[in-house]
Amino acid sequence: MSVPLESSWAIYRRMARYAVPHWRVIVAALVATTLFSAADVGFVAMMKPLLDGSFVQKDLTTIRWIPLAIIGLFLLRGVAGFGSGYGMQWVTQQIVAGLRRDMFARLVQLPVSYFDRNSTGTMLSRFNYHTGVIASALMVATYALREAMVFIGQLGLMFWLSWKLTVFVLVVGPPIAVTVRYVNKRIRGLGERIQSTAGRFAEALDETIKGQRVIKLHNAAKAEQAGFERILQDTRQLAVKVEATTLISGGITQLLAAFAVAGIVYFATLPEMLNEVSPGTFVAFLVALTTLMRPVKVLNSFNQQVQLGVTAAREVFAFLAEPVEPAGGGLRLQRARGHLEFEDIRHRYQADAPEALKGIRLTIRPGQTVAFVGKSGSGKTTLLSLLPRFYDPVAGRITLDGHDLRDYALNDLRAQIALVDQQVRLFNATIAENIAYALDPHPSEAQIIEAAQHAHAWEFIQKLPKGLHTEIGENGVQLSGGQRQRLAIARALLKNAPILILDEATSALDTESERHIQEAVEELVVGRTTLVIAHRLSTIQRADLIVVMQEGRIVESGRHEDLIAQAGVYASLHRMQFQE
Ligand code: ADP
């Protein structure tokens, strides 16, 4: 990927920008967090009057107020804890939604070439997994903040109870910190690797699900299983390794803390310390010290989580930095006449790939129907995908009504083109919504029905349980290829664009469907400049112009009769099809 990686600081700054609009909630949550920590420390501080006042001196007032104070403190702790957790989760979810919103906005603006280079699995994992990791890192960060407050409070309390004991603790503390740092460093590296295996995991599944027919036909289940097994192994081993390191780090931390506690007990019971340290002071001190370990543990895993989060955020921001499609020029276009000129068009998909188009010159006049024929791989699809600027040619230019396509506003240009192709994309919605997809203004039901009738789709729509309002499953699985294509034709009819791109289905349809589609297409092409990728030569004999392509070049063009008379490539293609 060409996008440069950002430093951790830059990542924090960018994340902060997503948080800033919610500063009020953040401040409220911080106040709640502070109260929560204060209640925590307050409870430990209460140990001293509890033991010294209630038990040792048996002071009556102390005996009465202590239980009430305990209930009060825990009420405060509960309410403040809820406010802090709720507020932080709310902000976290706002941030994640903000990221996902921006990612989606980017996703729909990425050029077609991006989708050629990146698998669906990788993109899905950015949306799900990486933002999820960011969310948990944010939550961990807020807990760490809370624990840091508790930590400072407890330390202050310890100084107040006995500064000598505290100084002693501060001397034995640093070795713990050093160990903790060392172990954390190791975990960081592992975290980055585990994320890359997550991408591989999703990718492998995605490929298997999409390619299940191929896998079945090739009896490749065993081989696929073996490949997946390797990914499983890697993921599993890495996850266990990360857990093991976390466990070891926790264990070492606590063991060292135990050494410290033993030392304190020894130090506090030295004869010269004994009259300075009351039982209440000592117990409160020890409780403060042991509750100090909880923040240490949280802060310990904090680093790991935040590093995971930063790595994930880096991926997300790299995605957000992907260049979007060029916006096009400033030339507005209401309705094109449909005059197209291809001026010496050359195209290649990658700098080092062979040329897919090697100098195409072609004039198409408004309202003409032009059929493109030629072997698979000869460049027909490539040529037509230049019209909606899915790709821009590497050299040469295409003009529409006399202006370079790149001069038009991209939205205006695309509004001129309707596309009916082989992989008809239907969305998980009703038939009516699919026909009227993204049309503005939304057509009336009568208009939708009219379009469906002209597309010869009304016959089968009528027979569906809920007619136009039948939900079609994901990607329209319950419809036949022919039916889907007729829906696409209805959609194109409603869009009523002056330019039509038709990619004929390669798969043979039954004669009934084929006749319907043929009739529907005949209605659709009237008054439009139509470019057809034709696979069955019988459907193009009436075309105004037939363009024969071979290896990225136009080798013949003319009307059917003329090309037959030429006895060239087209004539031999024609002969071959009729023999079949
Ligand atoms: P046709 O439509 O005539 O079958 P195409 O335009 O699909 O031909 O393909 C022309 C050439 O461009 C082929 O060599 C093909 O491999 C290559 N090609 C097509 N689409 C892509 C793509 N998205 N990325 C890279 N190469 C491509």
Coordinates of C-alpha atoms and ligand atoms in Angstrom, one line a residue:
M1 CA 0.0 0.0 0.0
S2 CA 1.3 3.4 -0.9
V3 CA -0.3 5.3 1.9
P4 CA 2.5 6.2 4.5
L5 CA 2.0 4.9 8.0
E6 CA 1.3 7.5 10.7
S7 CA 3.1 7.9 14.0
S8 CA 1.3 7.0 17.2
W9 CA 0.9 10.6 18.1
A10 CA -0.7 11.5 14.8
I11 CA -3.1 8.6 15.4
Y12 CA -4.0 9.9 18.9
R13 CA -4.6 13.3 17.5
R14 CA -6.9 12.0 14.8
M15 CA -8.8 9.9 17.2
A16 CA -9.2 12.9 19.5
R17 CA -10.9 14.8 16.6
Y18 CA -13.6 12.2 16.6
A19 CA -14.0 12.7 20.4
V20 CA -14.0 16.5 20.6
P21 CA -17.7 17.0 19.6
H22 CA -18.7 14.9 22.6
W23 CA -16.7 16.9 25.1
R24 CA -19.7 17.6 27.4
V25 CA -20.3 13.9 27.9
I26 CA -16.6 13.3 28.4
V27 CA -16.4 16.0 31.1
A28 CA -19.4 14.5 32.8
A29 CA -18.0 11.1 32.7
L30 CA -14.7 12.4 34.0
V31 CA -16.4 14.0 37.0
A32 CA -18.2 10.7 37.7
T33 CA -14.9 8.8 37.3
T34 CA -13.3 11.1 39.9
L35 CA -16.1 10.6 42.3
F36 CA -15.9 6.9 41.8
S37 CA -12.1 6.9 42.6
A38 CA -12.6 9.1 45.6
A39 CA -15.2 6.7 47.0
D40 CA -12.8 3.8 46.5
V41 CA -10.0 5.6 48.3
G42 CA -12.4 6.9 51.0
F43 CA -13.5 3.4 51.9
V44 CA -9.9 2.3 52.4
A45 CA -9.2 5.5 54.5
M46 CA -12.1 4.5 56.7
M47 CA -10.2 1.4 57.8
K48 CA -8.2 3.5 60.2
P49 CA -11.1 5.0 62.3
L50 CA -13.0 1.7 62.0
L51 CA -10.2 -0.3 63.7
D52 CA -8.7 2.3 66.0
G53 CA -12.0 4.1 67.0
S54 CA -14.5 1.3 66.9
F55 CA -12.5 -1.7 68.0
V56 CA -9.5 -0.4 69.9
Q57 CA -10.9 2.7 71.7
K58 CA -14.6 1.5 71.5
D59 CA -15.6 5.2 70.8
L60 CA -19.4 5.3 70.5
T61 CA -19.8 8.1 67.9
T62 CA -17.4 6.4 65.6
I63 CA -19.2 3.1 66.0
R64 CA -22.5 4.8 64.9
W65 CA -21.3 6.8 61.9
I66 CA -19.0 4.2 60.3
P67 CA -21.8 1.8 59.1
L68 CA -23.7 4.8 57.7
A69 CA -20.6 6.1 56.0
I70 CA -20.0 2.7 54.4
I71 CA -23.5 2.6 52.9
G72 CA -23.1 6.3 51.7
L73 CA -19.8 5.6 50.1
F74 CA -21.0 2.6 48.2
L75 CA -24.1 4.4 47.1
L76 CA -21.8 7.1 45.7
R77 CA -19.4 4.5 44.2
G78 CA -22.3 2.7 42.5
V79 CA -23.9 5.7 41.0
A80 CA -20.6 7.3 39.9
G81 CA -19.4 4.0 38.5
F82 CA -22.5 3.7 36.4
G83 CA -22.2 7.3 35.2
S84 CA -18.6 6.9 34.3
G85 CA -19.0 3.5 32.5
Y86 CA -22.1 4.6 30.7
G87 CA -20.7 7.9 29.6
M88 CA -17.4 6.4 28.4
Q89 CA -19.2 3.6 26.5
W90 CA -21.5 6.2 24.9
V91 CA -18.6 8.3 23.7
T92 CA -16.7 5.2 22.5
Q93 CA -19.7 4.1 20.4
Q94 CA -20.0 7.6 19.0
I95 CA -16.4 7.6 18.0
V96 CA -16.7 4.1 16.4
A97 CA -19.8 5.2 14.6
G98 CA -18.0 8.3 13.4
L99 CA -15.2 6.1 12.0
R100 CA -17.5 3.7 10.4
R101 CA -19.5 6.6 8.8
D102 CA -16.4 8.1 7.3
M103 CA -15.2 4.6 6.2
F104 CA -18.5 4.0 4.4
A105 CA -18.4 7.4 2.8
R106 CA -14.9 6.5 1.5
L107 CA -15.9 3.0 0.5
V108 CA -18.6 4.3 -1.9
Q109 CA -16.2 6.8 -3.4
L110 CA -13.2 4.5 -4.0
P111 CA -12.3 3.9 -7.6
V112 CA -13.1 0.6 -9.3
S113 CA -9.4 -0.2 -9.4
Y114 CA -9.3 -0.3 -5.6
F115 CA -11.8 -3.2 -5.6
D116 CA -9.7 -5.0 -8.2
R117 CA -6.8 -4.9 -5.8
N118 CA -8.4 -5.6 -2.4
S119 CA -10.4 -8.7 -1.3
T120 CA -13.8 -8.3 0.3
G121 CA -12.5 -10.1 3.4
T122 CA -9.9 -7.4 4.0
M123 CA -12.4 -4.7 3.6
L124 CA -15.0 -6.3 5.9
S125 CA -12.4 -6.9 8.6
R126 CA -11.5 -3.2 8.5
F127 CA -15.1 -2.3 9.2
N128 CA -15.8 -5.0 11.8
Y129 CA -12.7 -6.2 13.4
H130 CA -10.5 -3.1 13.3
T131 CA -13.1 -0.7 14.5
G132 CA -14.1 -3.3 17.2
V133 CA -10.5 -3.3 18.4
I134 CA -10.4 0.5 18.5
A135 CA -13.6 0.4 20.6
S136 CA -12.2 -2.0 23.2
A137 CA -8.9 0.0 23.3
L138 CA -10.9 3.1 24.0
M139 CA -12.8 1.4 26.8
V140 CA -9.6 0.0 28.3
A141 CA -8.1 3.5 28.1
T142 CA -11.0 4.9 30.1
Y143 CA -10.8 2.2 32.7
A144 CA -7.1 2.9 32.9
L145 CA -7.8 6.5 33.6
R146 CA -10.1 5.6 36.4
E147 CA -7.5 3.2 37.8
A148 CA -4.8 5.9 37.5
M149 CA -7.0 8.2 39.7
V150 CA -7.5 5.4 42.2
F151 CA -3.7 4.8 42.1
I152 CA -2.9 8.4 42.9
G153 CA -5.5 8.6 45.6
Q154 CA -4.3 5.4 47.3
L155 CA -0.7 6.6 47.2
G156 CA -1.7 10.0 48.7
L157 CA -3.6 8.1 51.4
M158 CA -0.5 6.0 52.1
F159 CA 1.7 9.1 52.6
W160 CA -0.9 10.5 55.0
L161 CA -1.0 7.2 57.0
S162 CA 2.8 6.8 57.2
W163 CA 5.3 8.5 55.0
K164 CA 8.1 6.2 56.2
L165 CA 6.3 3.1 55.1
T166 CA 5.4 4.8 51.8
V167 CA 9.0 5.7 51.1
F168 CA 10.0 2.1 51.7
V169 CA 7.4 1.0 49.2
L170 CA 8.6 3.5 46.7
V171 CA 12.1 2.0 46.9
V172 CA 10.9 -1.6 46.2
G173 CA 8.3 -0.4 43.6
P174 CA 10.6 0.5 40.6
P175 CA 11.8 -3.1 39.9
I176 CA 8.2 -4.1 39.4
A177 CA 7.6 -1.3 37.0
V178 CA 10.8 -2.2 35.0
T179 CA 9.7 -5.8 34.7
V180 CA 6.2 -4.8 33.7
R181 CA 7.6 -2.6 30.9
Y182 CA 9.9 -5.3 29.6
V183 CA 7.1 -7.9 29.3
N184 CA 4.8 -5.4 27.7
K185 CA 7.2 -4.6 25.0
R186 CA 7.2 -8.3 23.9
I187 CA 3.4 -8.3 23.7
R188 CA 3.2 -5.4 21.4
G189 CA 5.0 -7.2 18.6
L190 CA 2.7 -10.2 18.9
G191 CA -0.4 -8.0 18.7
E192 CA 0.4 -6.7 15.3
R193 CA 0.9 -10.2 14.0
I194 CA -2.4 -11.4 15.4
Q195 CA -4.3 -8.7 13.5
S196 CA -2.8 -9.7 10.1
T197 CA -3.9 -13.3 10.7
A198 CA -7.5 -12.0 11.4
G199 CA -7.5 -10.5 7.9
R200 CA -6.2 -13.8 6.4
F201 CA -8.9 -15.7 8.2
A202 CA -11.8 -13.6 6.9
E203 CA -10.3 -13.6 3.4
A204 CA -10.0 -17.4 3.3
L205 CA -13.6 -17.8 4.5
D206 CA -14.8 -15.3 2.0
E207 CA -13.0 -17.1 -0.9
T208 CA -14.3 -20.5 0.2
I209 CA -17.9 -19.3 0.4
K210 CA -17.8 -17.5 -2.9
G211 CA -15.9 -20.3 -4.6
Q212 CA -17.9 -23.2 -3.1
R213 CA -19.1 -24.4 -6.5
V214 CA -15.6 -24.4 -7.9
I215 CA -14.4 -26.2 -4.8
K216 CA -17.1 -28.9 -5.2
L217 CA -16.4 -29.4 -8.9
H218 CA -12.7 -29.7 -8.3
N219 CA -13.2 -32.0 -5.3
A220 CA -10.9 -29.5 -3.6
A221 CA -12.4 -29.7 -0.2
K222 CA -9.4 -31.5 1.2
A223 CA -6.9 -29.1 -0.2
E224 CA -8.9 -26.1 1.0
Q225 CA -9.2 -27.7 4.4
A226 CA -5.4 -28.0 4.5
G227 CA -4.9 -24.4 3.6
F228 CA -7.4 -23.3 6.2
E229 CA -5.8 -25.5 8.8
R230 CA -2.5 -23.6 8.4
I231 CA -4.3 -20.3 9.1
L232 CA -6.1 -21.9 12.0
Q233 CA -2.8 -23.1 13.4
D234 CA -1.2 -19.6 13.1
T235 CA -4.2 -17.8 14.7
R236 CA -4.4 -20.3 17.5
Q237 CA -0.7 -20.4 18.3
L238 CA -0.5 -16.6 18.2
A239 CA -3.6 -16.2 20.5
V240 CA -2.2 -18.7 23.0
K241 CA 1.2 -17.0 22.9
V242 CA -0.4 -13.6 23.6
E243 CA -2.4 -15.0 26.5
A244 CA 0.7 -16.8 27.9
T245 CA 2.7 -13.6 27.8
T246 CA -0.2 -11.7 29.5
L247 CA -0.5 -14.4 32.2
I248 CA 3.3 -14.5 32.8
S249 CA 3.4 -10.8 33.0
G250 CA 0.5 -10.7 35.6
G251 CA 2.1 -13.5 37.6
I252 CA 5.5 -11.8 37.8
T253 CA 4.0 -8.5 38.7
Q254 CA 2.0 -10.0 41.6
L255 CA 4.9 -12.1 42.9
L256 CA 7.1 -9.0 43.0
A257 CA 4.3 -7.2 44.9
A258 CA 4.1 -10.0 47.4
F259 CA 7.8 -9.5 48.1
A260 CA 7.1 -5.9 48.7
V261 CA 4.3 -6.7 51.1
A262 CA 6.5 -9.1 53.1
G263 CA 9.2 -6.4 53.3
I264 CA 6.6 -3.9 54.6
V265 CA 5.4 -6.2 57.3
Y266 CA 8.9 -6.7 58.4
F267 CA 9.7 -3.0 58.3
A268 CA 6.5 -1.9 60.2
T269 CA 7.1 -4.4 63.0
L270 CA 10.6 -3.1 63.8
P271 CA 10.6 -1.9 67.4
E272 CA 11.2 1.7 66.6
M273 CA 8.2 1.7 64.1
L274 CA 5.7 -0.1 66.3
N275 CA 4.7 2.9 68.4
E276 CA 4.3 5.0 65.3
V277 CA 2.0 2.6 63.5
S278 CA -1.4 1.9 65.1
P279 CA -3.3 -1.3 64.1
G280 CA -5.7 0.9 62.1
T281 CA -2.9 2.7 60.3
F282 CA -1.2 -0.5 59.4
V283 CA -4.4 -2.3 58.1
A284 CA -5.5 0.8 56.1
F285 CA -2.0 1.0 54.7
L286 CA -1.9 -2.6 53.6
V287 CA -5.4 -2.5 52.1
A288 CA -4.3 0.7 50.2
L289 CA -1.3 -1.1 49.0
T290 CA -3.1 -4.2 47.8
T291 CA -5.8 -2.2 46.1
L292 CA -2.8 -0.4 44.4
M293 CA -2.2 -3.7 42.7
R294 CA -5.5 -3.6 40.8
P295 CA -4.6 -0.3 39.0
V296 CA -1.1 -1.7 38.4
K297 CA -2.6 -4.8 36.7
V298 CA -5.0 -2.7 34.6
L299 CA -2.3 -0.2 33.6
N300 CA -0.2 -3.2 32.8
S301 CA -2.6 -4.6 30.1
F302 CA -3.5 -1.0 29.1
N303 CA -0.4 -0.7 27.1
Q304 CA -1.1 -3.9 25.2
Q305 CA -4.7 -2.9 24.4
V306 CA -3.8 0.6 23.4
Q307 CA -1.1 -0.7 21.1
L308 CA -3.6 -3.1 19.5
G309 CA -5.9 -0.1 19.1
V310 CA -3.3 2.1 17.6
T311 CA -2.4 -0.6 15.1
A312 CA -6.1 -1.0 14.2
A313 CA -6.6 2.7 14.0
R314 CA -3.6 3.0 11.7
E315 CA -5.3 0.5 9.3
V316 CA -8.5 2.4 9.5
F317 CA -6.8 5.8 8.8
A318 CA -4.8 4.2 5.9
F319 CA -8.2 3.2 4.5
L320 CA -9.6 6.7 5.0
A321 CA -6.6 8.1 3.1
E322 CA -7.1 5.9 0.0
P323 CA -7.5 8.2 -2.9
V324 CA -11.1 8.6 -4.1
E325 CA -12.4 8.8 -7.6
P326 CA -11.6 12.0 -9.5
A327 CA -14.6 14.3 -9.1
G328 CA -14.7 15.1 -12.8
G329 CA -14.8 18.5 -14.4
G330 CA -17.1 21.4 -13.9
L331 CA -19.2 20.9 -17.0
R332 CA -22.8 20.2 -16.2
L333 CA -24.9 17.9 -18.4
Q334 CA -28.7 17.7 -18.3
R335 CA -29.3 15.2 -21.0
A336 CA -26.7 14.1 -23.5
R337 CA -27.5 13.6 -27.2
G338 CA -25.3 10.5 -27.1
H339 CA -22.7 11.3 -29.7
L340 CA -19.6 9.3 -28.7
E341 CA -16.0 9.5 -30.1
F342 CA -13.2 7.2 -29.1
E343 CA -10.0 8.9 -30.1
D344 CA -7.1 6.5 -30.1
I345 CA -7.9 4.9 -26.8
R346 CA -5.2 2.9 -25.0
H347 CA -5.6 1.2 -21.7
R348 CA -3.8 -1.0 -19.4
Y349 CA -4.8 -2.1 -15.9
Q350 CA -1.4 -1.9 -14.2
A351 CA 1.7 -0.1 -15.2
D352 CA 3.4 -3.5 -16.0
A353 CA 0.3 -5.2 -17.4
P354 CA 0.0 -5.7 -21.2
E355 CA -2.3 -3.2 -23.0
A356 CA -5.9 -4.3 -22.9
L357 CA -6.8 -1.7 -25.5
K358 CA -4.3 -0.8 -28.2
G359 CA -5.6 2.3 -29.9
I360 CA -9.4 2.3 -30.4
R361 CA -10.9 4.8 -32.9
L362 CA -14.7 4.8 -33.2
T363 CA -17.5 7.2 -33.8
I364 CA -21.0 6.4 -32.5
R365 CA -23.8 8.7 -33.5
P366 CA -26.8 9.5 -31.3
G367 CA -29.4 6.7 -31.2
Q368 CA -27.2 4.1 -32.9
T369 CA -27.0 0.6 -31.7
V370 CA -23.5 -0.7 -31.8
A371 CA -22.6 -4.3 -31.2
F372 CA -19.2 -5.4 -30.0
V373 CA -18.1 -8.9 -30.8
G374 CA -14.9 -10.8 -30.3
K375 CA -13.3 -13.5 -28.3
S376 CA -13.2 -13.4 -24.5
G377 CA -10.4 -11.1 -23.4
S378 CA -10.4 -9.0 -26.6
G379 CA -11.2 -5.9 -24.6
K380 CA -15.0 -5.4 -25.0
T381 CA -15.8 -5.0 -21.3
T382 CA -12.7 -2.8 -20.8
L383 CA -13.8 -0.4 -23.6
L384 CA -17.3 0.0 -22.3
S385 CA -16.2 0.4 -18.6
L386 CA -14.4 3.5 -19.7
L387 CA -17.7 5.3 -20.5
P388 CA -19.0 5.6 -16.9
R389 CA -15.3 6.3 -16.0
F390 CA -14.9 3.2 -14.0
Y391 CA -11.4 3.5 -15.4
D392 CA -9.8 6.4 -17.3
P393 CA -7.8 5.4 -20.4
V394 CA -4.1 5.6 -20.1
A395 CA -3.9 7.5 -23.5
G396 CA -6.4 9.0 -25.9
R397 CA -9.7 10.5 -25.0
I398 CA -13.4 9.8 -25.3
T399 CA -15.8 12.6 -26.0
L400 CA -19.5 12.8 -25.4
D401 CA -21.3 15.4 -27.5
G402 CA -17.9 17.0 -28.3
H403 CA -16.5 17.2 -24.8
D404 CA -14.0 15.0 -23.1
L405 CA -15.7 12.7 -20.5
R406 CA -13.3 14.1 -17.9
D407 CA -14.7 17.6 -18.4
Y408 CA -18.2 16.6 -17.2
A409 CA -19.2 16.5 -13.5
L410 CA -18.9 12.8 -12.7
N411 CA -22.5 12.5 -11.3
D412 CA -23.9 14.2 -14.4
L413 CA -21.9 11.8 -16.7
R414 CA -23.1 8.7 -14.9
A415 CA -26.7 9.9 -14.9
Q416 CA -26.5 9.6 -18.7
I417 CA -25.7 5.9 -18.6
A418 CA -27.9 2.9 -17.9
L419 CA -26.2 -0.5 -17.5
V420 CA -27.7 -3.9 -18.0
D421 CA -25.0 -6.5 -17.4
Q422 CA -24.5 -10.1 -16.7
Q423 CA -24.1 -9.9 -13.0
V424 CA -27.3 -8.0 -12.3
R425 CA -26.9 -6.6 -8.8
L426 CA -30.1 -6.8 -6.9
F427 CA -30.4 -5.5 -3.4
N428 CA -32.0 -7.1 -0.4
A429 CA -35.3 -5.2 -0.8
T430 CA -38.6 -5.5 -2.6
I431 CA -39.0 -5.9 -6.3
A432 CA -40.3 -2.3 -6.6
E433 CA -37.4 -0.9 -4.6
N434 CA -35.0 -2.7 -6.8
I435 CA -36.6 -1.4 -10.0
A436 CA -36.7 2.1 -8.7
Y437 CA -33.2 1.9 -7.1
A438 CA -31.8 5.3 -6.2
L439 CA -34.1 7.2 -8.6
D440 CA -34.8 10.8 -7.7
P441 CA -37.6 11.7 -7.8
H442 CA -39.0 8.4 -6.7
P443 CA -41.2 7.0 -9.5
S444 CA -44.9 6.3 -8.7
E445 CA -46.1 2.7 -8.5
A446 CA -47.9 3.1 -11.8
Q447 CA -44.6 4.1 -13.4
I448 CA -42.8 1.1 -11.9
I449 CA -45.5 -1.2 -13.2
E450 CA -45.3 0.4 -16.7
A451 CA -41.6 -0.1 -16.7
A452 CA -42.0 -3.7 -15.6
Q453 CA -44.5 -4.3 -18.4
H454 CA -42.2 -2.9 -21.0
A455 CA -39.4 -5.0 -19.7
H456 CA -41.6 -8.1 -20.0
A457 CA -41.1 -8.6 -16.3
W458 CA -44.7 -7.9 -15.2
E459 CA -45.8 -11.4 -16.2
F460 CA -43.7 -13.1 -13.6
I461 CA -43.9 -10.3 -11.0
Q462 CA -47.7 -10.6 -11.0
K463 CA -47.4 -14.3 -10.1
L464 CA -45.2 -13.6 -7.0
P465 CA -46.9 -13.8 -3.6
K466 CA -46.8 -10.1 -2.9
G467 CA -46.3 -8.9 -6.5
L468 CA -44.1 -5.8 -6.7
H469 CA -43.7 -5.8 -2.9
T470 CA -42.2 -9.2 -2.7
E471 CA -38.9 -9.2 -0.8
I472 CA -36.1 -10.7 -2.7
G473 CA -33.4 -12.5 -0.7
E474 CA -29.9 -11.3 -0.6
N475 CA -28.7 -10.7 -4.1
G476 CA -32.0 -12.0 -5.5
V477 CA -31.3 -15.6 -5.2
Q478 CA -34.8 -16.8 -5.7
L479 CA -35.0 -15.3 -9.2
S480 CA -33.8 -16.9 -12.4
G481 CA -31.1 -15.3 -14.5
G482 CA -33.6 -14.3 -17.1
Q483 CA -35.9 -12.8 -14.6
R484 CA -33.1 -10.8 -13.0
Q485 CA -32.1 -9.5 -16.3
R486 CA -35.6 -8.3 -17.0
L487 CA -35.6 -6.5 -13.7
A488 CA -32.4 -4.8 -14.7
I489 CA -34.0 -3.8 -18.0
A490 CA -37.0 -2.3 -16.1
R491 CA -34.6 -0.4 -13.9
A492 CA -32.8 0.9 -17.0
L493 CA -36.1 1.9 -18.6
L494 CA -37.0 3.9 -15.5
K495 CA -33.7 5.6 -15.4
N496 CA -34.3 6.6 -19.0
A497 CA -30.7 7.5 -19.7
P498 CA -29.7 8.5 -23.2
I499 CA -26.8 6.0 -23.3
L500 CA -27.3 2.3 -22.7
I501 CA -24.7 -0.3 -22.1
L502 CA -25.9 -3.9 -22.5
D503 CA -23.8 -6.9 -21.6
E504 CA -25.7 -9.8 -23.0
A505 CA -25.9 -12.9 -20.8
T506 CA -23.4 -15.5 -21.9
S507 CA -25.2 -18.4 -20.3
A508 CA -27.9 -19.8 -22.5
L509 CA -31.4 -18.9 -21.4
D510 CA -34.4 -21.0 -22.2
T511 CA -36.0 -19.9 -25.4
E512 CA -39.0 -18.5 -23.6
S513 CA -36.8 -16.2 -21.4
E514 CA -34.6 -15.4 -24.4
R515 CA -37.6 -14.3 -26.4
H516 CA -38.9 -12.1 -23.5
I517 CA -35.5 -10.5 -23.0
Q518 CA -35.1 -9.9 -26.7
E519 CA -38.5 -8.1 -26.8
A520 CA -37.7 -6.1 -23.7
V521 CA -34.3 -5.0 -25.1
E522 CA -36.0 -3.9 -28.3
E523 CA -38.2 -1.6 -26.3
L524 CA -35.3 -0.4 -24.3
V525 CA -32.9 0.6 -27.1
V526 CA -35.4 2.9 -28.9
G527 CA -34.0 6.5 -28.9
R528 CA -30.9 5.6 -27.0
T529 CA -27.3 5.3 -28.0
T530 CA -26.8 1.6 -27.3
L531 CA -23.5 -0.3 -26.9
V532 CA -24.0 -4.0 -26.7
I533 CA -21.5 -6.7 -25.8
A534 CA -23.0 -9.5 -27.9
H535 CA -22.4 -13.1 -27.4
R536 CA -25.0 -14.6 -29.6
L537 CA -24.6 -13.2 -33.1
S538 CA -28.3 -13.8 -33.9
T539 CA -29.2 -10.9 -31.6
I540 CA -27.1 -8.3 -33.4
Q541 CA -27.9 -8.7 -37.0
R542 CA -30.1 -5.6 -36.8
A543 CA -27.4 -3.5 -35.2
D544 CA -26.4 -0.2 -37.0
L545 CA -22.8 -1.1 -36.6
I546 CA -20.9 -4.2 -35.6
V547 CA -17.4 -3.8 -34.2
V548 CA -15.2 -6.8 -34.2
M549 CA -12.5 -6.8 -31.6
Q550 CA -9.3 -8.9 -31.3
E551 CA -6.6 -8.5 -28.7
G552 CA -7.4 -4.9 -27.9
R553 CA -7.9 -3.7 -31.5
I554 CA -10.8 -3.2 -33.8
V555 CA -10.2 -5.5 -36.7
E556 CA -13.5 -5.1 -38.6
S557 CA -16.5 -2.9 -38.5
G558 CA -19.7 -2.5 -40.5
R559 CA -23.2 -3.8 -40.9
H560 CA -24.0 -7.5 -40.7
E561 CA -24.4 -8.0 -44.5
D562 CA -21.2 -6.1 -45.3
L563 CA -19.2 -8.0 -42.8
I564 CA -20.5 -11.3 -44.1
A565 CA -19.6 -10.2 -47.6
Q566 CA -16.1 -9.3 -46.5
A567 CA -15.6 -13.0 -45.5
G568 CA -13.3 -12.0 -42.6
V569 CA -13.2 -12.6 -38.9
Y570 CA -16.9 -11.8 -38.4
A571 CA -18.0 -14.1 -41.2
S572 CA -16.0 -17.0 -39.7
L573 CA -17.4 -16.3 -36.2
H574 CA -20.8 -16.3 -37.7
R575 CA -20.2 -19.6 -39.6
M576 CA -18.9 -21.2 -36.4
Q577 CA -22.0 -20.2 -34.4
F578 CA -24.4 -21.5 -37.0
Q579 CA -22.6 -24.8 -37.1
E580 CA -23.3 -25.1 -33.4
Ligands
ADP1 P1 -13.7 -9.1 -23.0 O1 -14.8 -8.3 -22.4 O2 -13.6 -8.9 -24.4 O3 -13.8 -10.5 -22.6 P2 -11.9 -7.7 -21.2 O4 -12.1 -6.3 -21.4 O5 -12.7 -8.3 -20.0 O6 -12.3 -8.6 -22.5 O7 -10.4 -8.1 -20.9 C1 -9.4 -7.5 -21.7 C2 -8.0 -7.8 -21.0 O8 -8.0 -7.0 -19.9 C3 -7.9 -9.2 -20.6 O9 -6.5 -9.5 -20.9 C4 -8.1 -9.2 -19.2 O10 -7.4 -10.2 -18.5 C5 -7.7 -7.8 -18.7 N1 -8.6 -7.4 -17.6 C6 -9.9 -7.2 -17.6 N2 -10.4 -6.7 -16.5 C7 -9.3 -6.5 -15.7 C8 -9.0 -6.0 -14.3 N3 -10.1 -5.6 -13.6 N4 -7.8 -6.0 -13.9 C9 -6.7 -6.4 -14.6 N5 -6.9 -6.9 -15.9 C10 -8.1 -6.9 -16.4

